[in-house]
PDB file of C-alpha atoms and ligand atoms in Angstrom:
ATOM      1  CA  MET A1446     116.584 160.843  55.722  1.00 42.00           C
ATOM      2  CA  THR A1447     118.640 159.208  53.021  1.00 42.00           C
ATOM      3  CA  SER A1448     121.650 159.698  54.868  1.00 43.00           C
ATOM      4  CA  LEU A1449     120.071 157.263  57.872  1.00 44.00           C
ATOM      5  CA  SER A1450     121.472 153.705  57.671  1.00 46.00           C
ATOM      6  CA  HIS A1451     118.805 150.720  58.188  1.00 50.00           C
ATOM      7  CA  SER A1452     120.195 149.984  61.663  1.00 47.00           C
ATOM      8  CA  GLN A1453     119.703 153.721  62.441  1.00 53.00           C
ATOM      9  CA  PHE A1454     116.265 153.874  61.254  1.00 45.00           C
ATOM     10  CA  ALA A1455     115.309 150.566  63.124  1.00 46.00           C
ATOM     11  CA  LEU A1456     116.781 152.428  66.402  1.00 47.00           C
ATOM     12  CA  ALA A1457     114.675 155.186  66.022  1.00 48.00           C
ATOM     13  CA  PHE A1458     111.766 153.047  64.879  1.00 45.00           C
ATOM     14  CA  CYS A1459     112.248 151.144  68.345  1.00 41.00           C
ATOM     15  CA  VAL A1460     112.480 154.253  70.263  1.00 43.00           C
ATOM     16  CA  VAL A1461     109.181 155.676  68.543  1.00 42.00           C
ATOM     17  CA  LEU A1462     107.063 152.369  69.785  1.00 41.00           C
ATOM     18  CA  LEU A1463     109.095 152.469  72.727  1.00 41.00           C
ATOM     19  CA  ALA A1464     107.365 155.889  73.940  1.00 43.00           C
ATOM     20  CA  ALA A1465     103.897 155.098  72.326  1.00 41.00           C
ATOM     21  CA  SER A1466     103.436 152.045  74.633  1.00 41.00           C
ATOM     22  CA  SER A1467     104.255 153.872  77.770  1.00 42.00           C
ATOM     23  CA  ALA A1468     102.178 156.615  76.700  1.00 42.00           C
ATOM     24  CA  SER A1469      99.434 154.231  76.566  1.00 43.00           C
ATOM     25  CA  SER A1470     100.012 152.331  79.786  1.00 45.00           C
ATOM     26  CA  PRO A1471     101.590 154.100  82.059  1.00 50.00           C
ATOM     27  CA  PRO A1472     102.966 151.810  85.154  1.00 53.00           C
ATOM     28  CA  PRO A1473     101.486 152.681  88.276  1.00 58.00           C
ATOM     29  CA  ALA A1474     103.129 154.747  90.327  1.00 66.00           C
ATOM     30  CA  VAL A1475     104.217 153.932  93.879  1.00 64.00           C
ATOM     31  CA  HIS A1476     103.053 155.797  96.824  1.00 59.00           C
ATOM     32  CA  GLY A1477     105.552 157.176  99.828  1.00 57.00           C
ATOM     33  CA  ASP A1478     104.274 154.020 101.428  1.00 62.00           C
ATOM     34  CA  GLY A1479     104.782 151.571  99.145  1.00 68.00           C
ATOM     35  CA  GLU A1480     101.169 151.213  97.879  1.00 80.00           C
ATOM     36  CA  ARG A1481     100.513 151.442  94.116  1.00 88.00           C
ATOM     37  CA  VAL A1482      98.905 154.571  92.929  1.00 91.00           C
ATOM     38  CA  LEU A1483      96.647 153.661  89.625  1.00 91.00           C
ATOM     39  CA  THR A1484      95.734 156.903  87.889  1.00 90.00           C
ATOM     40  CA  VAL A1485      91.676 156.289  86.232  1.00 90.00           C
ATOM     41  CA  PRO A1486      91.532 157.830  82.725  1.00 89.00           C
ATOM     42  CA  SER A1487      88.283 159.896  81.665  1.00 87.00           C
ATOM     43  CA  ALA A1488      85.714 158.934  79.803  1.00 85.00           C
ATOM     44  CA  SER A1489      86.650 161.683  77.259  1.00 83.00           C
ATOM     45  CA  GLY A1490      90.318 159.908  77.033  1.00 78.00           C
ATOM     46  CA  GLY A1491      90.770 156.853  74.332  1.00 80.00           C
ATOM     47  CA  GLU A1492      89.591 154.498  76.875  1.00 85.00           C
ATOM     48  CA  THR A1493      86.708 153.903  78.902  1.00 87.00           C
ATOM     49  CA  PRO A1494      87.350 153.687  82.735  1.00 91.00           C
ATOM     50  CA  ASN A1495      85.634 150.657  82.949  1.00 90.00           C
ATOM     51  CA  ARG A1496      87.467 149.029  79.837  1.00 88.00           C
ATOM     52  CA  TRP A1497      90.847 150.265  81.764  1.00 90.00           C
ATOM     53  CA  SER A1498      89.534 148.757  84.844  1.00 91.00           C
ATOM     54  CA  ARG A1499      88.694 145.027  83.355  1.00 89.00           C
ATOM     55  CA  ARG A1500      92.391 145.389  82.308  1.00 88.00           C
ATOM     56  CA  HIS A1501      93.831 145.691  85.756  1.00 88.00           C
ATOM     57  CA  THR A1502      94.249 143.630  88.998  1.00 87.00           C
ATOM     58  CA  PHE A1503      93.171 145.589  92.323  1.00 88.00           C
ATOM     59  CA  HIS A1504      94.408 144.464  95.587  1.00 87.00           C
ATOM     60  CA  ALA A1505      93.314 146.169  99.104  1.00 86.00           C
ATOM     61  CA  GLY A1506      95.851 148.956  99.480  1.00 87.00           C
ATOM     62  CA  ASP A1507      96.092 150.068  96.161  1.00 88.00           C
ATOM     63  CA  LEU A1508      95.331 154.003  95.803  1.00 91.00           C
ATOM     64  CA  LEU A1509      92.557 155.144  92.987  1.00 91.00           C
ATOM     65  CA  ASP A1510      93.661 158.738  91.572  1.00 90.00           C
ATOM     66  CA  PHE A1511      90.603 159.975  89.484  1.00 87.00           C
ATOM     67  CA  THR A1512      92.471 163.331  88.701  1.00 88.00           C
ATOM     68  CA  PRO A1513      91.360 163.086  85.158  1.00 88.00           C
ATOM     69  CA  TRP A1514      87.743 162.940  86.076  1.00 86.00           C
ATOM     70  CA  ASN A1515      88.051 166.521  87.100  1.00 83.00           C
ATOM     71  CA  LEU A1516      84.676 166.396  89.458  1.00 82.00           C
ATOM     72  CA  SER A1517      84.741 164.422  92.308  1.00 85.00           C
ATOM     73  CA  VAL A1518      83.568 161.286  92.264  1.00 92.00           C
ATOM     74  CA  LEU A1519      81.071 159.102  94.006  1.00 92.00           C
ATOM     75  CA  VAL A1520      81.322 155.443  95.451  1.00 93.00           C
ATOM     76  CA  VAL A1521      77.781 154.389  95.159  1.00 93.00           C
ATOM     77  CA  ARG A1522      75.738 150.906  95.386  1.00 92.00           C
ATOM     78  CA  ALA A1523      75.188 148.580  92.325  1.00 90.00           C
ATOM     79  CA  ASP A1524      71.597 150.003  91.624  1.00 90.00           C
ATOM     80  CA  ASP A1525      72.765 153.681  92.513  1.00 92.00           C
ATOM     81  CA  TYR A1526      75.386 152.996  89.486  1.00 92.00           C
ATOM     82  CA  LYS A1527      73.114 151.387  87.068  1.00 88.00           C
ATOM     83  CA  ARG A1528      71.007 154.528  87.506  1.00 89.00           C
ATOM     84  CA  CYS A1529      73.938 157.629  87.600  1.00 91.00           C
ATOM     85  CA  ALA A1530      71.858 158.151  91.051  1.00 92.00           C
ATOM     86  CA  ALA A1531      74.199 160.531  93.017  1.00 90.00           C
ATOM     87  CA  ALA A1532      71.793 161.249  95.671  1.00 91.00           C
ATOM     88  CA  SER A1533      72.789 159.122  98.050  1.00 90.00           C
ATOM     89  CA  PRO A1534      76.699 157.898  97.604  1.00 92.00           C
ATOM     90  CA  LEU A1535      78.224 155.980 100.130  1.00 91.00           C
ATOM     91  CA  ARG A1536      81.175 157.815  99.954  1.00 90.00           C
ATOM     92  CA  ARG A1537      82.410 160.852  98.543  1.00 89.00           C
ATOM     93  CA  VAL A1538      85.904 161.373  96.734  1.00 88.00           C
ATOM     94  CA  ALA A1539      86.926 165.168  96.460  1.00 83.00           C
ATOM     95  CA  ASP A1540      88.487 166.250  93.063  1.00 79.00           C
ATOM     96  CA  GLY A1541      92.160 165.922  93.592  1.00 77.00           C
ATOM     97  CA  LYS A1542      92.221 163.243  96.434  1.00 82.00           C
ATOM     98  CA  LEU A1543      93.385 159.511  96.122  1.00 87.00           C
ATOM     99  CA  PHE A1544      90.747 156.810  97.037  1.00 89.00           C
ATOM    100  CA  GLN A1545      92.371 153.871  98.805  1.00 89.00           C
ATOM    101  CA  ILE A1546      90.463 150.603  98.409  1.00 88.00           C
ATOM    102  CA  GLU A1547      89.842 148.815 101.830  1.00 86.00           C
ATOM    103  CA  GLY A1548      88.503 145.369 101.666  1.00 82.00           C
ATOM    104  CA  ARG A1549      87.325 143.224  98.703  1.00 81.00           C
ATOM    105  CA  GLY A1550      84.546 142.498  95.844  1.00 84.00           C
ATOM    106  CA  LEU A1551      83.194 144.784  94.015  1.00 87.00           C
ATOM    107  CA  PHE A1552      83.485 148.922  94.249  1.00 91.00           C
ATOM    108  CA  PHE A1553      81.202 151.086  92.198  1.00 93.00           C
ATOM    109  CA  PHE A1554      82.178 154.425  90.899  1.00 91.00           C
ATOM    110  CA  ILE A1555      80.234 157.452  89.534  1.00 92.00           C
ATOM    111  CA  ALA A1556      81.123 160.722  88.491  1.00 90.00           C
ATOM    112  CA  GLY A1557      79.433 163.480  90.839  1.00 88.00           C
ATOM    113  CA  ALA A1558      77.908 165.067  88.105  1.00 87.00           C
ATOM    114  CA  PRO A1559      74.790 162.666  86.526  1.00 87.00           C
ATOM    115  CA  ALA A1560      75.501 163.716  82.926  1.00 88.00           C
ATOM    116  CA  LEU A1561      79.074 162.435  82.713  1.00 87.00           C
ATOM    117  CA  CYS A1562      78.130 159.379  84.678  1.00 88.00           C
ATOM    118  CA  GLU A1563      75.751 158.783  81.911  1.00 89.00           C
ATOM    119  CA  ALA A1564      78.270 159.572  79.150  1.00 87.00           C
ATOM    120  CA  GLY A1565      80.504 156.762  80.436  1.00 88.00           C
ATOM    121  CA  GLN A1566      82.176 158.340  83.347  1.00 90.00           C
ATOM    122  CA  ARG A1567      81.799 155.476  85.405  1.00 92.00           C
ATOM    123  CA  MET A1568      83.423 152.348  86.800  1.00 92.00           C
ATOM    124  CA  VAL A1569      83.272 149.266  88.594  1.00 91.00           C
ATOM    125  CA  VAL A1570      86.388 147.568  90.287  1.00 91.00           C
ATOM    126  CA  ARG A1571      86.865 144.210  91.342  1.00 87.00           C
ATOM    127  CA  VAL A1572      89.184 143.751  94.246  1.00 87.00           C
ATOM    128  CA  ALA A1573      90.891 140.393  94.113  1.00 75.00           C
ATOM    129  CA  THR A1574      89.538 138.111  96.570  1.00 64.00           C
ATOM    130  CA  MET A1575      91.590 136.727  99.340  1.00 57.00           C
ATOM    131  CA  GLU A1576      93.947 133.604  98.258  1.00 51.00           C
ATOM    132  CA  ALA A1577      92.224 131.401 100.925  1.00 43.00           C
ATOM    133  CA  ASP A1578      88.984 131.787  98.768  1.00 47.00           C
ATOM    134  CA  LEU A1579      90.416 130.485  95.637  1.00 45.00           C
ATOM    135  CA  LEU A1580      92.768 127.335  96.866  1.00 43.00           C
ATOM    136  CA  PRO A1581      91.453 124.124  96.958  1.00 45.00           C
ATOM    137  CA  ALA A1582      89.749 122.403 100.291  1.00 42.00           C
ATOM    138  CA  THR A1583      93.073 120.551 100.555  1.00 42.00           C
ATOM    139  CA  ALA A1584      95.189 123.378 100.548  1.00 41.00           C
ATOM    140  CA  ALA A1585      93.458 125.398 102.844  1.00 41.00           C
ATOM    141  CA  PRO A1586      94.083 126.290 106.352  1.00 43.00           C
ATOM    142  CA  GLU A1587      93.721 123.624 109.113  1.00 44.00           C
ATOM    143  CA  HIS A1588      91.279 125.682 110.446  1.00 41.00           C
ATOM    144  CA  MET A1589      89.032 125.952 107.705  1.00 40.00           C
ATOM    145  CA  LYS A1590      88.999 122.636 106.592  1.00 42.00           C
ATOM    146  CA  PRO A1591      85.678 121.011 108.804  1.00 42.00           C
ATOM    147  CA  LEU A1592      83.808 124.468 107.251  1.00 40.00           C
ATOM    148  CA  LEU A1593      84.953 123.339 103.742  1.00 41.00           C
ATOM    149  CA  ALA A1594      83.654 119.836 104.344  1.00 41.00           C
ATOM    150  CA  ALA A1595      80.945 120.969 105.825  1.00 41.00           C
ATOM    151  CA  SER A1596      79.955 123.120 103.069  1.00 41.00           C
ATOM    152  CA  SER A1597      80.377 120.370 100.336  1.00 43.00           C
ATOM    153  CA  PRO A1598      77.568 118.480  99.426  1.00 46.00           C
ATOM    154  CA  ALA A1599      76.995 114.970 100.211  1.00 46.00           C
ATOM    155  CA  ALA A1600      77.710 112.575  97.572  1.00 47.00           C
ATOM    156  CA  SER A1601      74.421 111.715  95.986  1.00 49.00           C
ATOM    157  CA  PRO A1602      73.227 108.093  95.744  1.00 51.00           C
ATOM    158  CA  THR A1603      74.301 107.804  92.113  1.00 52.00           C
ATOM    159  CA  GLN A1604      77.738 108.701  92.960  1.00 53.00           C
ATOM    160  CA  MET A1605      77.546 105.857  95.579  1.00 55.00           C
ATOM    161  CA  GLY A1606      76.356 103.296  92.962  1.00 65.00           C
ATOM    162  CA  THR A1607      79.650 104.563  90.631  1.00 74.00           C
ATOM    163  CA  ALA A1608      81.870 104.071  93.415  1.00 77.00           C
ATOM    164  CA  ASP A1609      80.528 100.605  94.420  1.00 82.00           C
ATOM    165  CA  ARG A1610      80.502  99.624  91.219  1.00 85.00           C
ATOM    166  CA  ASP A1611      84.464 100.831  90.926  1.00 87.00           C
ATOM    167  CA  GLN A1612      85.440  98.914  94.310  1.00 88.00           C
ATOM    168  CA  SER A1613      83.390  95.829  93.101  1.00 90.00           C
ATOM    169  CA  ASN A1614      85.108  95.815  89.468  1.00 91.00           C
ATOM    170  CA  LYS A1615      88.480  95.959  91.016  1.00 92.00           C
ATOM    171  CA  LYS A1616      87.995  93.248  93.673  1.00 92.00           C
ATOM    172  CA  SER A1617      87.172  90.904  90.499  1.00 93.00           C
ATOM    173  CA  THR A1618      90.156  92.322  89.038  1.00 94.00           C
ATOM    174  CA  LEU A1619      92.284  91.280  91.446  1.00 95.00           C
ATOM    175  CA  LYS A1620      90.675  88.123  91.849  1.00 95.00           C
ATOM    176  CA  ILE A1621      91.120  87.394  88.203  1.00 96.00           C
ATOM    177  CA  TRP A1622      95.144  88.015  88.555  1.00 96.00           C
ATOM    178  CA  ILE A1623      95.194  85.752  91.690  1.00 96.00           C
ATOM    179  CA  ILE A1624      93.598  83.063  89.949  1.00 96.00           C
ATOM    180  CA  ILE A1625      96.005  83.534  87.198  1.00 97.00           C
ATOM    181  CA  VAL A1626      99.498  83.656  89.231  1.00 97.00           C
ATOM    182  CA  SER A1627      97.936  80.653  91.225  1.00 96.00           C
ATOM    183  CA  ILE A1628      97.535  78.337  88.002  1.00 97.00           C
ATOM    184  CA  LEU A1629     101.050  79.605  86.599  1.00 97.00           C
ATOM    185  CA  SER A1630     102.643  78.746  89.781  1.00 96.00           C
ATOM    186  CA  GLY A1631     101.167  75.358  90.097  1.00 96.00           C
ATOM    187  CA  LEU A1632     102.013  74.484  86.317  1.00 96.00           C
ATOM    188  CA  GLY A1633     105.856  75.657  87.238  1.00 96.00           C
ATOM    189  CA  ILE A1634     105.951  73.656  90.399  1.00 97.00           C
ATOM    190  CA  LEU A1635     104.358  70.480  88.494  1.00 97.00           C
ATOM    191  CA  LEU A1636     107.341  70.982  85.536  1.00 96.00           C
ATOM    192  CA  LEU A1637     109.845  70.958  88.446  1.00 96.00           C
ATOM    193  CA  LEU A1638     108.443  67.655  89.813  1.00 96.00           C
ATOM    194  CA  ILE A1639     108.480  65.856  86.557  1.00 96.00           C
ATOM    195  CA  PHE A1640     111.929  67.099  85.925  1.00 95.00           C
ATOM    196  CA  CYS A1641     113.289  65.848  89.329  1.00 95.00           C
ATOM    197  CA  TYR A1642     111.523  62.788  88.705  1.00 95.00           C
ATOM    198  CA  ILE A1643     112.936  62.104  85.214  1.00 91.00           C
ATOM    199  CA  GLU A1644     116.390  62.981  86.413  1.00 88.00           C
ATOM    200  CA  TRP A1645     115.911  60.737  89.346  1.00 91.00           C
ATOM    201  CA  ARG A1646     114.930  57.682  87.066  1.00 88.00           C
ATOM    202  CA  ASP A1647     117.930  58.337  84.670  1.00 83.00           C
ATOM    203  CA  ARG A1648     119.981  58.416  87.580  1.00 85.00           C
ATOM    204  CA  LYS A1649     118.938  54.985  88.882  1.00 86.00           C
ATOM    205  CA  VAL A1650     118.950  53.364  85.549  1.00 83.00           C
ATOM    206  CA  ARG A1651     122.386  53.940  84.886  1.00 82.00           C
ATOM    207  CA  ALA A1652     123.414  53.105  88.290  1.00 84.00           C
ATOM    208  CA  ILE A1653     122.119  49.823  87.748  1.00 83.00           C
ATOM    209  CA  LYS A1654     123.602  49.326  84.060  1.00 83.00           C
ATOM    210  CA  MET A1655     126.970  50.408  85.833  1.00 84.00           C
ATOM    211  CA  THR A1656     126.470  47.310  88.055  1.00 87.00           C
ATOM    212  CA  ALA A1657     126.977  45.227  84.477  1.00 85.00           C
ATOM    213  CA  ILE A1658     130.673  46.477  83.966  1.00 89.00           C
ATOM    214  CA  THR A1659     132.812  44.498  85.489  1.00 89.00           C
ATOM    215  CA  ALA A1660     136.681  45.188  85.736  1.00 89.00           C
ATOM    216  CA  ALA A1661     139.881  43.482  84.754  1.00 87.00           C
ATOM    217  CA  LYS A1662     143.466  44.466  84.029  1.00 88.00           C
ATOM    218  CA  PHE A1663     145.074  44.672  80.760  1.00 84.00           C
ATOM    219  CA  GLU A1664     147.850  42.368  79.943  1.00 80.00           C
ATOM    220  CA  PRO A1665     149.702  42.379  77.010  1.00 74.00           C
ATOM    221  CA  MET A1666     150.540  38.885  77.005  1.00 72.00           C
ATOM    222  CA  ASP A1667     146.965  37.685  77.557  1.00 67.00           C
ATOM    223  CA  CYS A1668     145.737  35.616  74.394  1.00 59.00           C
ATOM    224  CA  ASP A1669     142.276  37.312  74.589  1.00 59.00           C
ATOM    225  CA  TYR A1670     143.949  40.766  73.794  1.00 54.00           C
ATOM    226  CA  ARG A1671     146.029  39.353  71.046  1.00 49.00           C
ATOM    227  CA  GLU A1672     143.621  38.377  68.356  1.00 47.00           C
ATOM    228  CA  GLY A1673     142.239  41.372  66.273  1.00 43.00           C
ATOM    229  CA  GLY A1674     141.994  44.741  67.742  1.00 48.00           C
ATOM    230  CA  GLY A1675     141.785  43.761  70.925  1.00 74.00           C
ATOM    231  CA  LYS A1676     144.510  46.113  71.945  1.00 82.00           C
ATOM    232  CA  VAL A1677     142.567  49.378  71.267  1.00 88.00           C
ATOM    233  CA  CYS A1678     139.935  50.568  72.914  1.00 90.00           C
ATOM    234  CA  GLU A1679     137.024  51.233  70.458  1.00 89.00           C
ATOM    235  CA  ILE A1680     135.349  54.317  72.125  1.00 90.00           C
ATOM    236  CA  CYS A1681     138.806  56.519  72.481  1.00 92.00           C
ATOM    237  CA  ILE A1682     140.333  54.412  69.768  1.00 90.00           C
ATOM    238  CA  GLU A1683     143.802  54.509  71.896  1.00 90.00           C
ATOM    239  CA  GLU A1684     145.698  51.109  72.651  1.00 88.00           C
ATOM    240  CA  TYR A1685     145.448  49.695  75.898  1.00 88.00           C
ATOM    241  CA  ARG A1686     149.003  50.114  78.042  1.00 88.00           C
ATOM    242  CA  ASP A1687     150.026  47.322  80.504  1.00 86.00           C
ATOM    243  CA  GLN A1688     147.886  47.495  83.319  1.00 87.00           C
ATOM    244  CA  ASP A1689     144.683  49.686  82.857  1.00 90.00           C
ATOM    245  CA  THR A1690     142.024  49.061  84.172  1.00 92.00           C
ATOM    246  CA  LEU A1691     139.634  48.166  81.572  1.00 91.00           C
ATOM    247  CA  GLY A1692     135.362  47.375  81.501  1.00 92.00           C
ATOM    248  CA  VAL A1693     133.924  44.459  80.291  1.00 91.00           C
ATOM    249  CA  LEU A1694     130.565  44.159  79.248  1.00 90.00           C
ATOM    250  CA  PRO A1695     128.440  41.195  79.147  1.00 89.00           C
ATOM    251  CA  CYS A1696     128.939  40.592  75.481  1.00 89.00           C
ATOM    252  CA  THR A1697     132.734  40.244  76.714  1.00 88.00           C
ATOM    253  CA  HIS A1698     133.643  43.644  74.734  1.00 90.00           C
ATOM    254  CA  ARG A1699     136.237  45.456  76.487  1.00 90.00           C
ATOM    255  CA  PHE A1700     136.683  49.180  76.731  1.00 91.00           C
ATOM    256  CA  HIS A1701     138.562  51.611  79.261  1.00 93.00           C
ATOM    257  CA  GLU A1702     136.839  51.727  82.214  1.00 93.00           C
ATOM    258  CA  SER A1703     136.141  55.194  82.246  1.00 93.00           C
ATOM    259  CA  CYS A1704     135.417  55.419  78.800  1.00 92.00           C
ATOM    260  CA  ILE A1705     132.351  52.772  78.709  1.00 90.00           C
ATOM    261  CA  LYS A1706     131.095  54.328  82.133  1.00 89.00           C
ATOM    262  CA  GLU A1707     131.279  57.776  80.063  1.00 89.00           C
ATOM    263  CA  TRP A1708     129.695  56.357  77.276  1.00 87.00           C
ATOM    264  CA  ILE A1709     126.642  54.880  79.693  1.00 84.00           C
ATOM    265  CA  LYS A1710     126.382  58.216  81.640  1.00 81.00           C
ATOM    266  CA  VAL A1711     125.843  60.281  78.738  1.00 75.00           C
ATOM    267  CA  GLY A1712     122.442  58.705  78.612  1.00 63.00           C
ATOM    268  CA  VAL A1713     120.661  57.179  75.326  1.00 57.00           C
ATOM    269  CA  GLN A1714     124.036  55.021  74.091  1.00 63.00           C
ATOM    270  CA  THR A1715     123.313  52.556  76.542  1.00 77.00           C
ATOM    271  CA  TYR A1716     124.250  49.241  74.248  1.00 85.00           C
ATOM    272  CA  CYS A1717     127.912  48.006  73.608  1.00 88.00           C
ATOM    273  CA  PRO A1718     129.751  50.626  71.011  1.00 87.00           C
ATOM    274  CA  ILE A1719     131.328  47.584  69.548  1.00 88.00           C
ATOM    275  CA  CYS A1720     127.792  44.832  69.049  1.00 89.00           C
ATOM    276  CA  LYS A1721     125.221  47.369  69.320  1.00 87.00           C
ATOM    277  CA  VAL A1722     123.907  45.052  72.040  1.00 87.00           C
ATOM    278  CA  PRO A1723     121.892  47.111  75.116  1.00 85.00           C
ATOM    279  CA  VAL A1724     123.353  46.960  77.855  1.00 80.00           C
TER     280      VAL A1724
HETATM  281 ZN1  LIG B 499     139.307  54.211  75.764  1.00 70.84          ZN
HETATM  282 ZN1  LIG B 500     129.616  43.825  72.376  1.00 70.84          ZN
END
């Protein structure tokens, strides 16, 4: 044992575990026709037949092998199963024969000897129902839908009242949203109209003010320009050149025509840049 390394010991442990687990629940054998063969344990083993049955899912076509029970097995009705009554079985499975599950629902098996049955050698097998029974109505095959619809209970008055209330709540919520959207749209349109009106009014005022500007040509020899600063535009601070087009305000102050028009266009500065007299 001392010569075994840790990895060898772990491997051996795994092999033992695997062997133990396969011994406790052998995989179902497959019959020649592809059907499963499930071997039913006897009550004298570690697990009772019923406990074994609860661990498994059975399907129509599965074969049950009762060999561990040693004696013949009876298929009985539910009440006979409870009483271990072997007098009138539905069917007898001879010792060593296989029982093939046909149909679905509950199957009751008891040992042929009542004493063994009393000792726990009996078993109930539940065979899975057809998949269609487990599906919701919406997924049921077309031909079954009318039947399912007819069998479903009608809505109670309370349920209908709740549905009506939900419907009216939805309607009132929708109405509130429509009102909010209408108010916001109205406000938006009103603001747009106000903005357009202000813009239109300013344009009109500016157009009127532009008419107050009279045009003139700069002539260097003109005495009006020779006296004190008259040679420089007070807006762009540039000297006039011969034949520049000037704009003259009513206060007689002169500027480049383009300079004074731009001055008035930009808005609030609607006064003479030199003497501050409103235009
Ligand atoms: Zn200028
Ligand atoms: Zn002026």
